[in-house]
CSV table of C-alpha atoms (C1' of nucleotides) in Angstrom, one decimal:
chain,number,residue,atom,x,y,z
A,1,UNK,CA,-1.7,72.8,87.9
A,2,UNK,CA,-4.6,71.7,90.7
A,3,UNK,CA,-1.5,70.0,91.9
A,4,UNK,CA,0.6,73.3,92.8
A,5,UNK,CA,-2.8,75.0,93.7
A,6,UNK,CA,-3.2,72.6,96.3
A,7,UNK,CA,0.5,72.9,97.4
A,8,UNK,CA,0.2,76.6,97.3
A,9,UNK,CA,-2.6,76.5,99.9
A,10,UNK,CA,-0.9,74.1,102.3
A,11,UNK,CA,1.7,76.2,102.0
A,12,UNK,CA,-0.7,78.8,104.1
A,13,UNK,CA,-1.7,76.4,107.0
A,14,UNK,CA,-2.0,72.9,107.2
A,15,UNK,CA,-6.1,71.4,105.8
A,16,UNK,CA,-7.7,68.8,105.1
A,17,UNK,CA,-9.4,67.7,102.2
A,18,UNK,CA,-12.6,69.3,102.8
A,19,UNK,CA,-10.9,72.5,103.5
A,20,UNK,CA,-9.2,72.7,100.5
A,21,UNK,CA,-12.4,71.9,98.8
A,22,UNK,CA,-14.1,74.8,100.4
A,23,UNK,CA,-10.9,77.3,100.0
A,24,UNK,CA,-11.1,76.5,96.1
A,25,UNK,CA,-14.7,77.2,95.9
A,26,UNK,CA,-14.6,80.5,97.3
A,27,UNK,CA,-10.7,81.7,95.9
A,28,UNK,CA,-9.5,79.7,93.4
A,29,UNK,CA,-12.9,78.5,91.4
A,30,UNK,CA,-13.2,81.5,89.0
A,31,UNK,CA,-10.2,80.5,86.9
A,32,UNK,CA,-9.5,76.9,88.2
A,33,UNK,CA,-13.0,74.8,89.2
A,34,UNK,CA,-11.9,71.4,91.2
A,35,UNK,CA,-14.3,68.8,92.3
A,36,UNK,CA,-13.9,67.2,95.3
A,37,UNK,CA,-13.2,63.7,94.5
A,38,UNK,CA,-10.2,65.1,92.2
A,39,UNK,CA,-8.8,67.2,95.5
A,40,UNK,CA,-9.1,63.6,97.7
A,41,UNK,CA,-7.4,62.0,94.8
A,42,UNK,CA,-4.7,64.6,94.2
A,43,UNK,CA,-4.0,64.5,98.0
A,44,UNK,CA,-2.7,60.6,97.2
A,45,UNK,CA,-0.5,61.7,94.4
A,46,UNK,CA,0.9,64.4,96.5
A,47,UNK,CA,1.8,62.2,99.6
A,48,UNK,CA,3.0,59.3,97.3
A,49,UNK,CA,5.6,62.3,96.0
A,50,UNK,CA,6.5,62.8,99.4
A,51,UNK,CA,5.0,66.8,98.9
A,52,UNK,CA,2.9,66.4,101.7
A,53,UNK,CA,2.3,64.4,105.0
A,54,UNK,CA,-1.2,63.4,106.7
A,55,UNK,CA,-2.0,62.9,110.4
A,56,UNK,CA,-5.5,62.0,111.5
A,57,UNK,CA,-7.2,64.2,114.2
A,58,UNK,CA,-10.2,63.4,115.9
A,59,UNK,CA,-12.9,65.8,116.5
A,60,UNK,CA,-15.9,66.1,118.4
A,61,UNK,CA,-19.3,67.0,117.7
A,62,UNK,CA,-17.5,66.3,114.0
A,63,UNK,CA,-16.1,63.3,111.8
A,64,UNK,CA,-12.4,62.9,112.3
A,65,UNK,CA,-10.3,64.4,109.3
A,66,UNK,CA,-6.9,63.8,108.1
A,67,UNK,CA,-5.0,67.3,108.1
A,68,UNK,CA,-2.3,67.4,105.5
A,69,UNK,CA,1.0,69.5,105.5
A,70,UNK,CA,3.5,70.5,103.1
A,71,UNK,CA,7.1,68.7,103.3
A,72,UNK,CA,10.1,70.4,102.7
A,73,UNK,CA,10.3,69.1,99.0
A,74,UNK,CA,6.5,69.9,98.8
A,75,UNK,CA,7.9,73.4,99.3
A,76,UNK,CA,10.8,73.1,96.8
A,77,UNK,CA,8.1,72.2,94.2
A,78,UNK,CA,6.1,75.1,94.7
A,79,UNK,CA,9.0,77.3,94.4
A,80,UNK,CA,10.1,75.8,90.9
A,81,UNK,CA,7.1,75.5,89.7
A,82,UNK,CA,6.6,79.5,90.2
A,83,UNK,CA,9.6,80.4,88.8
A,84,UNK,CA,9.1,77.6,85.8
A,85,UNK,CA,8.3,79.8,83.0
A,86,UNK,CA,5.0,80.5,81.2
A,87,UNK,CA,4.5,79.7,77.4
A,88,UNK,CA,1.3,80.7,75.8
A,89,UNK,CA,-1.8,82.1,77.5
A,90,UNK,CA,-3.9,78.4,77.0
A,91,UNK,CA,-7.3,79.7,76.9
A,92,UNK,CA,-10.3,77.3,76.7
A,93,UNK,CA,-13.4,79.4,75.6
A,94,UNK,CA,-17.1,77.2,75.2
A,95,UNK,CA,-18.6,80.4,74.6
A,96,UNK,CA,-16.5,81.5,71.8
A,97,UNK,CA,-16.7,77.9,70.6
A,98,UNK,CA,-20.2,78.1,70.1
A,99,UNK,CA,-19.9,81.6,68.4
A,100,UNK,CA,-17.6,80.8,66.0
A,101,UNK,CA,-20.8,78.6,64.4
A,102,UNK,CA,-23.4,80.9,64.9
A,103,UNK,CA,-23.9,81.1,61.6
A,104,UNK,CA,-26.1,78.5,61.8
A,105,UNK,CA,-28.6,80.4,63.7
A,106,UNK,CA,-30.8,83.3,62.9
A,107,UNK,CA,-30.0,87.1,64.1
A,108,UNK,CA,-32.6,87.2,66.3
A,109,UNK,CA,-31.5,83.9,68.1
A,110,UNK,CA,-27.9,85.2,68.0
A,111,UNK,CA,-28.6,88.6,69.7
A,112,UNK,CA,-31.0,86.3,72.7
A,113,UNK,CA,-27.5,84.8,72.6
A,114,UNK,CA,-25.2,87.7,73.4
A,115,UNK,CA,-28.1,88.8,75.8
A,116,UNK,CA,-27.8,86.2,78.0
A,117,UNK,CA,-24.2,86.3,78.1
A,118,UNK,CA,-24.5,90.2,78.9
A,119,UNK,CA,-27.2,89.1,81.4
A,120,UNK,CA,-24.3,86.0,83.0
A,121,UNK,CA,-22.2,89.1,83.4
A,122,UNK,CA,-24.5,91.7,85.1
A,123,UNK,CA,-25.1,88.9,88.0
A,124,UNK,CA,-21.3,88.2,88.1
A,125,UNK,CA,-21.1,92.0,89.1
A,126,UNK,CA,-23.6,92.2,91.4
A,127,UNK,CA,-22.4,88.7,93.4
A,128,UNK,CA,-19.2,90.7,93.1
A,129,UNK,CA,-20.5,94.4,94.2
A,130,UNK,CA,-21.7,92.4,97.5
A,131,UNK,CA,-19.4,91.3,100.6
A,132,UNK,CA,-16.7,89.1,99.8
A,133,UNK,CA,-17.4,85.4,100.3
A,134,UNK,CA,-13.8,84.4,101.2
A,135,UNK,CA,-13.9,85.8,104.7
A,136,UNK,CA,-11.9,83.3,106.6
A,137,UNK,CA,-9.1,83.4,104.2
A,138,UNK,CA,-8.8,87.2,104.0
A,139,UNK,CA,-8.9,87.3,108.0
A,140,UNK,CA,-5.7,85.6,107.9
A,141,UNK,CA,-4.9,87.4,105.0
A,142,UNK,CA,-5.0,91.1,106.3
A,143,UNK,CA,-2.5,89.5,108.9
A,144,UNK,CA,0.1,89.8,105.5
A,145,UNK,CA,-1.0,92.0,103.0
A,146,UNK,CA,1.6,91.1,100.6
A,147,UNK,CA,0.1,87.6,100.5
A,148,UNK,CA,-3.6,89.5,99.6
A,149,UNK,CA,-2.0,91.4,97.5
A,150,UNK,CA,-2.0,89.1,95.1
A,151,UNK,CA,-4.9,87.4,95.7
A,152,UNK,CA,-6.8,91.0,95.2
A,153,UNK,CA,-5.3,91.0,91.9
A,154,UNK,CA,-6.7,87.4,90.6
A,155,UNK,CA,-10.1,89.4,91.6
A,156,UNK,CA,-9.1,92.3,89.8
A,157,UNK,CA,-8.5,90.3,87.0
A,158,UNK,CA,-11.8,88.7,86.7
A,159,UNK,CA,-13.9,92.1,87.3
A,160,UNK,CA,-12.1,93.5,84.4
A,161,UNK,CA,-12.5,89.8,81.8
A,162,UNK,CA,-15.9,89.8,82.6
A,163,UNK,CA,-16.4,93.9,81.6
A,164,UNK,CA,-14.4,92.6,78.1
A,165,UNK,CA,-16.9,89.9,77.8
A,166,UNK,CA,-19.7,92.3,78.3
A,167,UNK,CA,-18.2,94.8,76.4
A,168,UNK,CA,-17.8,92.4,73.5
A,169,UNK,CA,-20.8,91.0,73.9
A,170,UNK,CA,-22.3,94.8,73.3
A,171,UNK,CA,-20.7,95.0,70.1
A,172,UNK,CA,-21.8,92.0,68.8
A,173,UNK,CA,-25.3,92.9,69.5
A,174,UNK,CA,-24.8,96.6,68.1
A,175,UNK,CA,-23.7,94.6,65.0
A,176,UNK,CA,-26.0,92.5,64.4
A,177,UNK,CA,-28.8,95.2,64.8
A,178,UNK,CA,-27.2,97.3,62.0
A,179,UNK,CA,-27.7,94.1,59.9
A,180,UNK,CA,-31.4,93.7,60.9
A,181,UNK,CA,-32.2,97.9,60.2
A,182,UNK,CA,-30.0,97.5,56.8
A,183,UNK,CA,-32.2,94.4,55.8
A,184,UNK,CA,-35.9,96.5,56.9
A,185,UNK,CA,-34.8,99.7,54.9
A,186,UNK,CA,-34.5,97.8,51.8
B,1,UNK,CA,-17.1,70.6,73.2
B,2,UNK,CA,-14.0,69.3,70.7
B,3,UNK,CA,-16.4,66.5,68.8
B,4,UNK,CA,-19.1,69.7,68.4
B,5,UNK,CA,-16.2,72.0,67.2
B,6,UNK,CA,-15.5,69.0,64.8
B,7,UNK,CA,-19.2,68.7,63.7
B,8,UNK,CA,-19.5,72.5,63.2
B,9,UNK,CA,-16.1,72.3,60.9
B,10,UNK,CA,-17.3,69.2,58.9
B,11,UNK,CA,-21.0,71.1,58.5
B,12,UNK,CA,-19.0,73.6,55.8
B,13,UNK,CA,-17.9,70.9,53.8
B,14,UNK,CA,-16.3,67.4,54.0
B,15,UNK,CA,-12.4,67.3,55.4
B,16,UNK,CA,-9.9,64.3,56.1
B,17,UNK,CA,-9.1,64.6,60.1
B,18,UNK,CA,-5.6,66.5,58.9
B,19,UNK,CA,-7.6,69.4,57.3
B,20,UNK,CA,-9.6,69.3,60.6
B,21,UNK,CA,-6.4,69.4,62.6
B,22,UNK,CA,-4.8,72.4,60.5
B,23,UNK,CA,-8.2,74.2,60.4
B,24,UNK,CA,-8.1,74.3,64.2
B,25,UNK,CA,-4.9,75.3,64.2
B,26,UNK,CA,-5.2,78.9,62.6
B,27,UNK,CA,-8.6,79.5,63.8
B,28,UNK,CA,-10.0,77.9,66.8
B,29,UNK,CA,-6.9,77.3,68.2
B,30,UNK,CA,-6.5,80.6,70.0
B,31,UNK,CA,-9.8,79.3,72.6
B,32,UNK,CA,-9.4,75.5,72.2
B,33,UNK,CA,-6.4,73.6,71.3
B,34,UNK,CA,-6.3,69.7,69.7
B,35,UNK,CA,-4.1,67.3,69.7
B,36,UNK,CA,-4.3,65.4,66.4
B,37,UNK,CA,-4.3,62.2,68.7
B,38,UNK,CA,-7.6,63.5,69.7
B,39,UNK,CA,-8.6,64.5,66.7
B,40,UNK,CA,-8.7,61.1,65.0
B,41,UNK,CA,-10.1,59.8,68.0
B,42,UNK,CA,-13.3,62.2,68.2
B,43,UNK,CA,-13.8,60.8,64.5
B,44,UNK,CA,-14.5,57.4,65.4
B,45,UNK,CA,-16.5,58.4,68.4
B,46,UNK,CA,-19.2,60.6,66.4
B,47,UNK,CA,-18.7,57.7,63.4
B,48,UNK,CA,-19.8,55.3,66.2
B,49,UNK,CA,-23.1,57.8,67.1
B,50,UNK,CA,-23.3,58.1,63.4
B,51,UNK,CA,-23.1,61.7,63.2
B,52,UNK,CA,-20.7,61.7,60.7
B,53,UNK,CA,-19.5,59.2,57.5
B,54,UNK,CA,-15.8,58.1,56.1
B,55,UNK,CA,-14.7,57.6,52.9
B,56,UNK,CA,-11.4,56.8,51.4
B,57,UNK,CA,-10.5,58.8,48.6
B,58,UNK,CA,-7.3,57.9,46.9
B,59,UNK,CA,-4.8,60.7,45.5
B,60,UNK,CA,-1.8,60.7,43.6
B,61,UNK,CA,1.4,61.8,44.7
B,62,UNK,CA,0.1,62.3,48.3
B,63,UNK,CA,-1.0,59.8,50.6
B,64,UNK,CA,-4.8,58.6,50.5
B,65,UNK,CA,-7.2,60.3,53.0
B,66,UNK,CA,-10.3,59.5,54.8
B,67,UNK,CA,-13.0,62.1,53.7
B,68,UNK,CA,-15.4,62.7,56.9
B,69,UNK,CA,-18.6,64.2,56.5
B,70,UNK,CA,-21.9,65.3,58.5
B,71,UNK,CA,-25.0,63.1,58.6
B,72,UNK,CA,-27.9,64.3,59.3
B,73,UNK,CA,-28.2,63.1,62.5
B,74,UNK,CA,-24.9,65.1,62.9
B,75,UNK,CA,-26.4,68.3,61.7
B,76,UNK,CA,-29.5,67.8,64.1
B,77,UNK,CA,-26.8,67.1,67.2
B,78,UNK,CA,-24.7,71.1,66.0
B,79,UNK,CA,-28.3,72.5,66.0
B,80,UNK,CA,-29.0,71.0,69.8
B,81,UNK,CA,-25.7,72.1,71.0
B,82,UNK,CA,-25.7,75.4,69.5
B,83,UNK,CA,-29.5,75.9,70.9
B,84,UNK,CA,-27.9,74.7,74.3
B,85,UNK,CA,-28.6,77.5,77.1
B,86,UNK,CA,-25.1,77.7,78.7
B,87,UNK,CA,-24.2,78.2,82.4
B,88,UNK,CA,-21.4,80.0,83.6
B,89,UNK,CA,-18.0,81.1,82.6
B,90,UNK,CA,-16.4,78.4,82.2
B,91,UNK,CA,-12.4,80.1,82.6
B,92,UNK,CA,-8.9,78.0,83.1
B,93,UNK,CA,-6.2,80.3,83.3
B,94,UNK,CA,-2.7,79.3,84.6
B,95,UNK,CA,-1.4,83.0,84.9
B,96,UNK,CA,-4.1,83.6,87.7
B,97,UNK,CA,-3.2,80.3,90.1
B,98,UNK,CA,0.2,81.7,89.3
B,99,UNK,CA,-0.6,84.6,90.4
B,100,UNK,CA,-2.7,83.8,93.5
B,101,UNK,CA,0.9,82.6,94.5
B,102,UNK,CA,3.1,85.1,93.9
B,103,UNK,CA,3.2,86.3,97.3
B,104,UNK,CA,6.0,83.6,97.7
B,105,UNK,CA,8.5,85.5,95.3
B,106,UNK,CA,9.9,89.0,95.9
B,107,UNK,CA,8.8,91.8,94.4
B,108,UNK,CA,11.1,92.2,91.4
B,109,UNK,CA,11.0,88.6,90.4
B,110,UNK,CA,7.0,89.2,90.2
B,111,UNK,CA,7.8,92.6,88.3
B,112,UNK,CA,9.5,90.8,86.1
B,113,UNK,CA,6.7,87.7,85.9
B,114,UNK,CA,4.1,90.7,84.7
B,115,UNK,CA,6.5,91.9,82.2
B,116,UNK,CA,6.9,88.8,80.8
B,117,UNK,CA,3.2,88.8,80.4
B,118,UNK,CA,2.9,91.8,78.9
B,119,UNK,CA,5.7,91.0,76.0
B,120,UNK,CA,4.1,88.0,75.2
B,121,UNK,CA,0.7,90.1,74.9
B,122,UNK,CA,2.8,92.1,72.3
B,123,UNK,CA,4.1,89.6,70.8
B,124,UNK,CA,0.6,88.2,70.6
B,125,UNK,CA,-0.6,91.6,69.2
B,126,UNK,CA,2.2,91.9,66.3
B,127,UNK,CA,1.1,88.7,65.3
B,128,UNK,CA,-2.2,89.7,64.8
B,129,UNK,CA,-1.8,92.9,62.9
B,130,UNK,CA,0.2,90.8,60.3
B,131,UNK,CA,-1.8,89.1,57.7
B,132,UNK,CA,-4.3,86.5,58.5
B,133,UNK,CA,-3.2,82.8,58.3
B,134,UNK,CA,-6.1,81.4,58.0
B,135,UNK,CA,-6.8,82.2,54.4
B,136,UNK,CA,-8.2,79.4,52.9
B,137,UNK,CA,-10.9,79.7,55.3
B,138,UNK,CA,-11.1,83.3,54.6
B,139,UNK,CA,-11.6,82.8,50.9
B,140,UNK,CA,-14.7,80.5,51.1
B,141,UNK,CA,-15.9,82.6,54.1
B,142,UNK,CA,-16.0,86.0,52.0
B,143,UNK,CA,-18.6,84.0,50.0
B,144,UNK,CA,-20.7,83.9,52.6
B,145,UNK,CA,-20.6,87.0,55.4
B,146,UNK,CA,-22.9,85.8,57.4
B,147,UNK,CA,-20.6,83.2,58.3
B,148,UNK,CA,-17.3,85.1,58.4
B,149,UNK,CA,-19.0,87.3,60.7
B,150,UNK,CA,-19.1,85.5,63.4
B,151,UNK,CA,-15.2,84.4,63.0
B,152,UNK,CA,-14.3,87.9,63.0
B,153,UNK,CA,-16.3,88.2,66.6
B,154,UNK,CA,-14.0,85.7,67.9
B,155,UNK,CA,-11.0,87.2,66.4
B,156,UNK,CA,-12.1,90.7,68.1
B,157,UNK,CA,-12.7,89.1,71.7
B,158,UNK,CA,-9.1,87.6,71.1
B,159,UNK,CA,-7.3,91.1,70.8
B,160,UNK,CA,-9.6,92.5,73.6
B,161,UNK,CA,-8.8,89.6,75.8
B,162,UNK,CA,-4.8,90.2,75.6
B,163,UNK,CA,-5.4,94.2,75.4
B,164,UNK,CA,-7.4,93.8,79.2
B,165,UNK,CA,-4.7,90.8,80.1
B,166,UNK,CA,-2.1,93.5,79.0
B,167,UNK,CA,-3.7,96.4,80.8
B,168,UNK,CA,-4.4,94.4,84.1
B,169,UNK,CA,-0.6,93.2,83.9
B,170,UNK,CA,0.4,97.0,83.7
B,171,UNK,CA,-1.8,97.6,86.9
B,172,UNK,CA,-0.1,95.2,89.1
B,173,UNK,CA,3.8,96.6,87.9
B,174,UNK,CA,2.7,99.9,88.9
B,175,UNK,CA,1.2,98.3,92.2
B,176,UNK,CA,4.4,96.6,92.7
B,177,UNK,CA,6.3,99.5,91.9
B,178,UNK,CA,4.7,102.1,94.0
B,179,UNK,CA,5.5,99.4,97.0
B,180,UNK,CA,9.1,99.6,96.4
B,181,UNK,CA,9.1,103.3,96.3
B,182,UNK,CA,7.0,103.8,99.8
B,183,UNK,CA,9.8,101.5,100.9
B,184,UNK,CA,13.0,103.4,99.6
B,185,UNK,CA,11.4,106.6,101.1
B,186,UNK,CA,11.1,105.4,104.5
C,1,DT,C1',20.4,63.8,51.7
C,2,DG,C1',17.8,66.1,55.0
C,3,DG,C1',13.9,68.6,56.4
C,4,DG,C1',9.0,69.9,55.6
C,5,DT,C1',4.3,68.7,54.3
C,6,DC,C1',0.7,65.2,53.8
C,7,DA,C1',-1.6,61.6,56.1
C,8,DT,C1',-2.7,58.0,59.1
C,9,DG,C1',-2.9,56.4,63.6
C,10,DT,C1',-1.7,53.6,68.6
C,11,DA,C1',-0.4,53.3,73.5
C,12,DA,C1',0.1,55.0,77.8
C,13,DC,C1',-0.7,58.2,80.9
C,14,DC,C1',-2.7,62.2,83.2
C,15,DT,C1',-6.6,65.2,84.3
C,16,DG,C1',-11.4,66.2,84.9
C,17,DT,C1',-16.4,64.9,85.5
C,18,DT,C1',-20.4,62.3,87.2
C,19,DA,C1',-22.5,59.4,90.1
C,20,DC,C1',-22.7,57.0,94.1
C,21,DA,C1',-21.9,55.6,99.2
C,22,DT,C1',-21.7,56.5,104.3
C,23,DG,C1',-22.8,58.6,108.6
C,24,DA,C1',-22.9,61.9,112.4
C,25,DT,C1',-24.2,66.6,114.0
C,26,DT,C1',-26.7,70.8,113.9
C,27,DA,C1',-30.0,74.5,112.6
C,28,DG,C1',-34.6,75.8,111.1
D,1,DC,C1',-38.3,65.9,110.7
D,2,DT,C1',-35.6,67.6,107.1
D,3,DA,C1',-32.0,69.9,104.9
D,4,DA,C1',-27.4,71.5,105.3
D,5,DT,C1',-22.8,71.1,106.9
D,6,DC,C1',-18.8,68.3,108.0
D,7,DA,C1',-15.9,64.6,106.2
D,8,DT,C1',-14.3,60.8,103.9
D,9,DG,C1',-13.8,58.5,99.6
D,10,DT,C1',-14.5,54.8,95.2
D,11,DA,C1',-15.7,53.6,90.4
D,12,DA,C1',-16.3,54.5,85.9
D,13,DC,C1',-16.0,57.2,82.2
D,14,DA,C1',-14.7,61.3,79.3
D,15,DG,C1',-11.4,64.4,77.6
D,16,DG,C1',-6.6,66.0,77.0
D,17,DT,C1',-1.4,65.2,76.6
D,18,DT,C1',3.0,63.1,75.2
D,19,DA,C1',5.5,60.1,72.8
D,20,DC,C1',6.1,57.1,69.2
D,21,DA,C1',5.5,54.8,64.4
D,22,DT,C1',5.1,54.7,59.4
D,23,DG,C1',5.9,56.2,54.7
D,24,DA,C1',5.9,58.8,50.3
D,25,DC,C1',6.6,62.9,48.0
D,26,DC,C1',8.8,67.5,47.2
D,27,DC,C1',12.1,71.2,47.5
D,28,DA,C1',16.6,73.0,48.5
DNA sequence: TGGGTCATGTAACCTGTTACATGATTAG
DNA sequence: CTAATCATGTAACAGGTTACATGACCCA
């Protein structure tokens, strides 16, 4: 998967390394986090495939860097792998983990609980409400706007999980309160 | 995240790793998945840190079992994780790097990669509606609500993740769609 | 007699995380 | 002068996936 993500982004314009690193952090890192030694190590796989190429340019003022650029099988791939198609949704939840056991907890801890993921999600709005971080990539971007497009709906997409989660989050609390007033009436 | 899902399991009562392996498969399964590979070898990790015990309990007409249950130590290692302040989201989805990419296909082969999406959202849904399978765990749940309720909170963000998953999906076929119209018009 | 369930795992591999190392330039 | 940015990576470990192996019992 961080594989074809990679590919998909050479696909754009040739980068090195560091770019790719910085292009995933600000794009891609909502639903796929990379660290950077994984990205340098991937790079290997990738050229031992024969996906991509690398030629060293020297800077100035700068460390050199070794720019990478997808092959015409490095294409091929992406291509296959986006029309390969998609079984299951593969979700990999901590926080749901960790409520499914709640039951260990008291009421009161499990409502500071759901607060703080309500909390999570109110400054993943606001971060979101402000100017978009990604500004060298949409620059080249508004150049084809069926490429942004897509990339607008990825952003879509995690406004709208993260008003679920809030949402849900809500209603466990609302619950949980009706428990506590049941409880105090008695 | 797996051994604490395994500790949190074993904390209802004692299980050989193949009733941890089914249990995860109709409950946890929907936001963490296990291998049973894995599963038998998270058991002799947290034997190793001696949060949980073996024995071997023999049986007639089935093979014998290893029984696994919580120490104390185990119990004291849930509590920790479950007190754990957690940071961040934490999301992997392959539909999103997919569809970061998309802008490489042509409109209707991405119509049709929404749709797609959307039946298996229904497909998801009909599943759902239908009776639970997880009914052993129901029946020794519905002793204790305080437990079950928190299952049923995970269920719930389930169904409200593939309704918003289903909904955004809808969003970008009509996005698509209006696209080709502007196009036919011109 | 063939497939499903119960029950255990090993081996190899791939992917992801954490910690560390190096070193120049530039902005505050 | 110090922290951040640019730029490369290695090493070790943790976690996840795929494939394989074994064997008895039960039901159709």
């Amino acid at each position: 998967m961080l594989k074809h993500g990679i590919l998909g982004l050479l696909n754009y314009g040739s980068m090195s390394g560091y770019d790719i690193m910085r292009t995933f952090k600000n794009s891609l890192d909502f639903f796929w986090t990379a660290q950077t030694s994984q990205i340098y190590r991937e790079l290997q796989t990738l050229k031992k495939k024969g996906w991509v190429t690398d030629q060293n340019v020297v800077q100035s003022g700068k460390p050199d860097k070794k720019l990478f650029s997808i092959t015409e099988s490095g294409k091929e791939e992406l291509n296959r792998w986006l029309a390969e198609e998609d079984t299951g949704f593969e979700t990999r939840s901590p926080i749901m983990m960790k409520t499914f056991f709640r039951g260990e907890k008291s009421i009161d801890e499990n409502i500071e609980f759901f607060s703080r993921i309500q909390r999570s999600c109110g400054e993943f709005m606001s971060e979101m409400s402000g100017p978009p971080k990604n500004i060298s990539m949409y620059e080249q971007a508004v150049k084809n706007p069926m490429i942004s497009m897509y990339w607008k709906m990825t952003i879509k997409y995690g406004v709208m999980y993260i008003q679920t989660l809030n949402e849900w989050a809500g209603q466990c609390i609302k619950e949980l309160e009706e428990i506590k007033n049941e409880s105090t009436d008695d």
